[in-house]
Amino acid sequence: MTGKLDQISGEVKEKAGEVLDDSKLKAEGVVQQGVGKTKEVAADAKEKAENFAGEAKEKAAHFAGEAKEKAENFASEAKEKAAHFAGEAKEKVENFAGEAKEKAAHLAGEAKEKVAHLAEEAKEKAESLINDIKSKF
């Protein structure tokens, strides 16, 4: 039986018990009304719980979708920034390497000039020593 039907049947029994002066029938009617009301309240609570669960499920799905979208956006931005920083780092390394190559070439040129100058000085001193030795003999 449904809750309403139990309540109506309970009322009929209660009234019949009053009319017939049957306290047992009257008590059964009151109890049956209580059972009917309990069934009605339970059905209402079940419906509200199902509605709440459905709404909660929808909200959870919505929040999960938003979280997924935000995570994907964050990952995409992080990837873009990492690529940008990697590009900047590569450019700086290439610039540094170019500058280092230029400085090395410049220093090598200076060293070559100094070696040539020292060699010339050594040659001149050697010739001078040879001439001194020749003049003494």
PDB file of C-alpha atoms in Angstrom:
ATOM      1  CA  MET A   1       0.000   0.000   0.000  1.00  0.00           C
ATOM      2  CA  THR A   2       1.025   3.572  -0.548  1.00  0.00           C
ATOM      3  CA  GLY A   3       1.331   6.035   2.303  1.00  0.00           C
ATOM      4  CA  LYS A   4      -1.887   7.908   1.431  1.00  0.00           C
ATOM      5  CA  LEU A   5      -3.860   4.686   1.076  1.00  0.00           C
ATOM      6  CA  ASP A   6      -2.591   3.475   4.463  1.00  0.00           C
ATOM      7  CA  GLN A   7      -3.573   6.810   6.029  1.00  0.00           C
ATOM      8  CA  ILE A   8      -7.090   6.683   4.563  1.00  0.00           C
ATOM      9  CA  SER A   9      -7.527   3.028   5.541  1.00  0.00           C
ATOM     10  CA  GLY A  10      -6.267   3.871   9.016  1.00  0.00           C
ATOM     11  CA  GLU A  11      -8.777   6.708   9.348  1.00  0.00           C
ATOM     12  CA  VAL A  12     -11.591   4.359   8.277  1.00  0.00           C
ATOM     13  CA  LYS A  13     -10.506   1.766  10.851  1.00  0.00           C
ATOM     14  CA  GLU A  14     -10.150   4.405  13.549  1.00  0.00           C
ATOM     15  CA  LYS A  15     -13.674   5.774  12.852  1.00  0.00           C
ATOM     16  CA  ALA A  16     -15.082   2.258  12.653  1.00  0.00           C
ATOM     17  CA  GLY A  17     -13.456   1.460  15.987  1.00  0.00           C
ATOM     18  CA  GLU A  18     -15.041   4.579  17.496  1.00  0.00           C
ATOM     19  CA  VAL A  19     -18.475   3.759  16.058  1.00  0.00           C
ATOM     20  CA  LEU A  20     -18.271   0.106  17.080  1.00  0.00           C
ATOM     21  CA  ASP A  21     -16.601   0.967  20.361  1.00  0.00           C
ATOM     22  CA  ASP A  22     -13.745  -1.393  19.394  1.00  0.00           C
ATOM     23  CA  SER A  23     -10.570  -0.003  20.928  1.00  0.00           C
ATOM     24  CA  LYS A  24      -8.414  -2.609  19.171  1.00  0.00           C
ATOM     25  CA  LEU A  25      -9.773  -1.622  15.729  1.00  0.00           C
ATOM     26  CA  LYS A  26      -9.395   2.051  16.646  1.00  0.00           C
ATOM     27  CA  ALA A  27      -5.750   1.451  17.710  1.00  0.00           C
ATOM     28  CA  GLU A  28      -5.061  -0.469  14.492  1.00  0.00           C
ATOM     29  CA  GLY A  29      -6.419   2.519  12.564  1.00  0.00           C
ATOM     30  CA  VAL A  30      -4.176   4.960  14.413  1.00  0.00           C
ATOM     31  CA  VAL A  31      -1.155   2.687  13.864  1.00  0.00           C
ATOM     32  CA  GLN A  32      -2.002   2.260  10.173  1.00  0.00           C
ATOM     33  CA  GLN A  33      -2.263   6.042   9.802  1.00  0.00           C
ATOM     34  CA  GLY A  34       1.186   6.370  11.393  1.00  0.00           C
ATOM     35  CA  VAL A  35       2.559   3.725   9.023  1.00  0.00           C
ATOM     36  CA  GLY A  36       1.036   5.609   6.092  1.00  0.00           C
ATOM     37  CA  LYS A  37       2.501   8.913   7.241  1.00  0.00           C
ATOM     38  CA  THR A  38       5.895   7.207   7.750  1.00  0.00           C
ATOM     39  CA  LYS A  39       5.755   5.754   4.228  1.00  0.00           C
ATOM     40  CA  GLU A  40       4.845   9.182   2.857  1.00  0.00           C
ATOM     41  CA  VAL A  41       7.686  10.902   4.729  1.00  0.00           C
ATOM     42  CA  ALA A  42      10.139   8.152   3.668  1.00  0.00           C
ATOM     43  CA  ALA A  43       9.071   8.472   0.019  1.00  0.00           C
ATOM     44  CA  ASP A  44       9.462  12.236   0.209  1.00  0.00           C
ATOM     45  CA  ALA A  45      12.891  11.884   1.839  1.00  0.00           C
ATOM     46  CA  LYS A  46      13.912   9.346  -0.816  1.00  0.00           C
ATOM     47  CA  GLU A  47      12.834  11.710  -3.591  1.00  0.00           C
ATOM     48  CA  LYS A  48      14.705  14.621  -2.016  1.00  0.00           C
ATOM     49  CA  ALA A  49      17.804  12.454  -1.544  1.00  0.00           C
ATOM     50  CA  GLU A  50      17.646  11.326  -5.182  1.00  0.00           C
ATOM     51  CA  ASN A  51      17.238  14.925  -6.335  1.00  0.00           C
ATOM     52  CA  PHE A  52      20.130  16.030  -4.136  1.00  0.00           C
ATOM     53  CA  ALA A  53      22.307  13.184  -5.420  1.00  0.00           C
ATOM     54  CA  GLY A  54      21.459  14.087  -9.003  1.00  0.00           C
ATOM     55  CA  GLU A  55      22.273  17.752  -8.438  1.00  0.00           C
ATOM     56  CA  ALA A  56      25.482  16.827  -6.626  1.00  0.00           C
ATOM     57  CA  LYS A  57      26.470  14.550  -9.502  1.00  0.00           C
ATOM     58  CA  GLU A  58      25.807  17.330 -12.038  1.00  0.00           C
ATOM     59  CA  LYS A  59      27.789  19.854  -9.999  1.00  0.00           C
ATOM     60  CA  ALA A  60      30.652  17.400  -9.533  1.00  0.00           C
ATOM     61  CA  ALA A  61      30.744  16.751 -13.286  1.00  0.00           C
ATOM     62  CA  HIS A  62      30.694  20.497 -13.928  1.00  0.00           C
ATOM     63  CA  PHE A  63      33.505  21.163 -11.451  1.00  0.00           C
ATOM     64  CA  ALA A  64      35.504  18.237 -12.822  1.00  0.00           C
ATOM     65  CA  GLY A  65      35.123  19.675 -16.320  1.00  0.00           C
ATOM     66  CA  GLU A  66      36.237  23.108 -15.145  1.00  0.00           C
ATOM     67  CA  ALA A  67      39.191  21.613 -13.279  1.00  0.00           C
ATOM     68  CA  LYS A  68      40.215  19.628 -16.351  1.00  0.00           C
ATOM     69  CA  GLU A  69      39.976  22.710 -18.557  1.00  0.00           C
ATOM     70  CA  LYS A  70      42.005  24.806 -16.106  1.00  0.00           C
ATOM     71  CA  ALA A  71      44.635  22.075 -15.800  1.00  0.00           C
ATOM     72  CA  GLU A  72      44.897  21.825 -19.593  1.00  0.00           C
ATOM     73  CA  ASN A  73      45.214  25.617 -19.890  1.00  0.00           C
ATOM     74  CA  PHE A  74      47.862  25.675 -17.174  1.00  0.00           C
ATOM     75  CA  ALA A  75      49.809  22.877 -18.868  1.00  0.00           C
ATOM     76  CA  SER A  76      49.586  24.652 -22.218  1.00  0.00           C
ATOM     77  CA  GLU A  77      50.791  27.949 -20.726  1.00  0.00           C
ATOM     78  CA  ALA A  78      53.614  26.168 -18.909  1.00  0.00           C
ATOM     79  CA  LYS A  79      54.660  24.465 -22.146  1.00  0.00           C
ATOM     80  CA  GLU A  80      54.633  27.790 -24.010  1.00  0.00           C
ATOM     81  CA  LYS A  81      56.672  29.497 -21.290  1.00  0.00           C
ATOM     82  CA  ALA A  82      59.160  26.629 -21.191  1.00  0.00           C
ATOM     83  CA  ALA A  83      59.587  26.843 -24.978  1.00  0.00           C
ATOM     84  CA  HIS A  84      60.032  30.621 -24.719  1.00  0.00           C
ATOM     85  CA  PHE A  85      62.642  30.317 -21.962  1.00  0.00           C
ATOM     86  CA  ALA A  86      64.426  27.555 -23.854  1.00  0.00           C
ATOM     87  CA  GLY A  87      64.573  29.819 -26.907  1.00  0.00           C
ATOM     88  CA  GLU A  88      65.947  32.691 -24.849  1.00  0.00           C
ATOM     89  CA  ALA A  89      68.522  30.405 -23.240  1.00  0.00           C
ATOM     90  CA  LYS A  90      69.608  29.078 -26.643  1.00  0.00           C
ATOM     91  CA  GLU A  91      69.964  32.613 -27.980  1.00  0.00           C
ATOM     92  CA  LYS A  92      72.031  33.686 -24.957  1.00  0.00           C
ATOM     93  CA  VAL A  93      74.290  30.627 -25.251  1.00  0.00           C
ATOM     94  CA  GLU A  94      74.782  31.277 -28.971  1.00  0.00           C
ATOM     95  CA  ASN A  95      75.590  34.946 -28.267  1.00  0.00           C
ATOM     96  CA  PHE A  96      78.003  33.982 -25.519  1.00  0.00           C
ATOM     97  CA  ALA A  97      79.650  31.397 -27.767  1.00  0.00           C
ATOM     98  CA  GLY A  98      79.992  33.986 -30.546  1.00  0.00           C
ATOM     99  CA  GLU A  99      81.502  36.538 -28.168  1.00  0.00           C
ATOM    100  CA  ALA A 100      83.862  33.908 -26.759  1.00  0.00           C
ATOM    101  CA  LYS A 101      84.959  32.950 -30.307  1.00  0.00           C
ATOM    102  CA  GLU A 102      85.596  36.597 -31.174  1.00  0.00           C
ATOM    103  CA  LYS A 103      87.610  37.162 -27.981  1.00  0.00           C
ATOM    104  CA  ALA A 104      89.580  33.971 -28.584  1.00  0.00           C
ATOM    105  CA  ALA A 105      90.376  35.076 -32.159  1.00  0.00           C
ATOM    106  CA  HIS A 106      91.402  38.519 -30.913  1.00  0.00           C
ATOM    107  CA  LEU A 107      93.627  37.055 -28.190  1.00  0.00           C
ATOM    108  CA  ALA A 108      95.136  34.612 -30.663  1.00  0.00           C
ATOM    109  CA  GLY A 109      95.941  37.538 -32.964  1.00  0.00           C
ATOM    110  CA  GLU A 110      97.546  39.473 -30.118  1.00  0.00           C
ATOM    111  CA  ALA A 111      99.519  36.405 -29.075  1.00  0.00           C
ATOM    112  CA  LYS A 112     100.713  35.885 -32.675  1.00  0.00           C
ATOM    113  CA  GLU A 113     101.875  39.503 -32.838  1.00  0.00           C
ATOM    114  CA  LYS A 114     103.714  39.207 -29.510  1.00  0.00           C
ATOM    115  CA  VAL A 115     105.345  35.933 -30.551  1.00  0.00           C
ATOM    116  CA  ALA A 116     106.410  37.523 -33.848  1.00  0.00           C
ATOM    117  CA  HIS A 117     107.765  40.552 -31.991  1.00  0.00           C
ATOM    118  CA  LEU A 118     109.637  38.363 -29.496  1.00  0.00           C
ATOM    119  CA  ALA A 119     111.001  36.248 -32.316  1.00  0.00           C
ATOM    120  CA  GLU A 120     112.213  39.382 -34.066  1.00  0.00           C
ATOM    121  CA  GLU A 121     113.859  40.599 -30.862  1.00  0.00           C
ATOM    122  CA  ALA A 122     115.463  37.206 -30.321  1.00  0.00           C
ATOM    123  CA  LYS A 123     116.744  37.212 -33.918  1.00  0.00           C
ATOM    124  CA  GLU A 124     118.192  40.699 -33.485  1.00  0.00           C
ATOM    125  CA  LYS A 125     119.902  39.742 -30.225  1.00  0.00           C
ATOM    126  CA  ALA A 126     121.254  36.560 -31.770  1.00  0.00           C
ATOM    127  CA  GLU A 127     122.629  38.499 -34.739  1.00  0.00           C
ATOM    128  CA  SER A 128     124.124  41.047 -32.379  1.00  0.00           C
ATOM    129  CA  LEU A 129     125.807  38.311 -30.345  1.00  0.00           C
ATOM    130  CA  ILE A 130     127.116  36.661 -33.487  1.00  0.00           C
ATOM    131  CA  ASN A 131     128.514  39.975 -34.691  1.00  0.00           C
ATOM    132  CA  ASP A 132     130.134  40.598 -31.289  1.00  0.00           C
ATOM    133  CA  ILE A 133     131.731  37.170 -31.363  1.00  0.00           C
ATOM    134  CA  LYS A 134     132.911  37.680 -34.954  1.00  0.00           C
ATOM    135  CA  SER A 135     134.434  41.048 -34.100  1.00  0.00           C
ATOM    136  CA  LYS A 136     136.487  39.528 -31.323  1.00  0.00           C
ATOM    137  CA  PHE A 137     138.076  37.004 -33.647  1.00  0.00           C
TER     138      PHE A 137
END
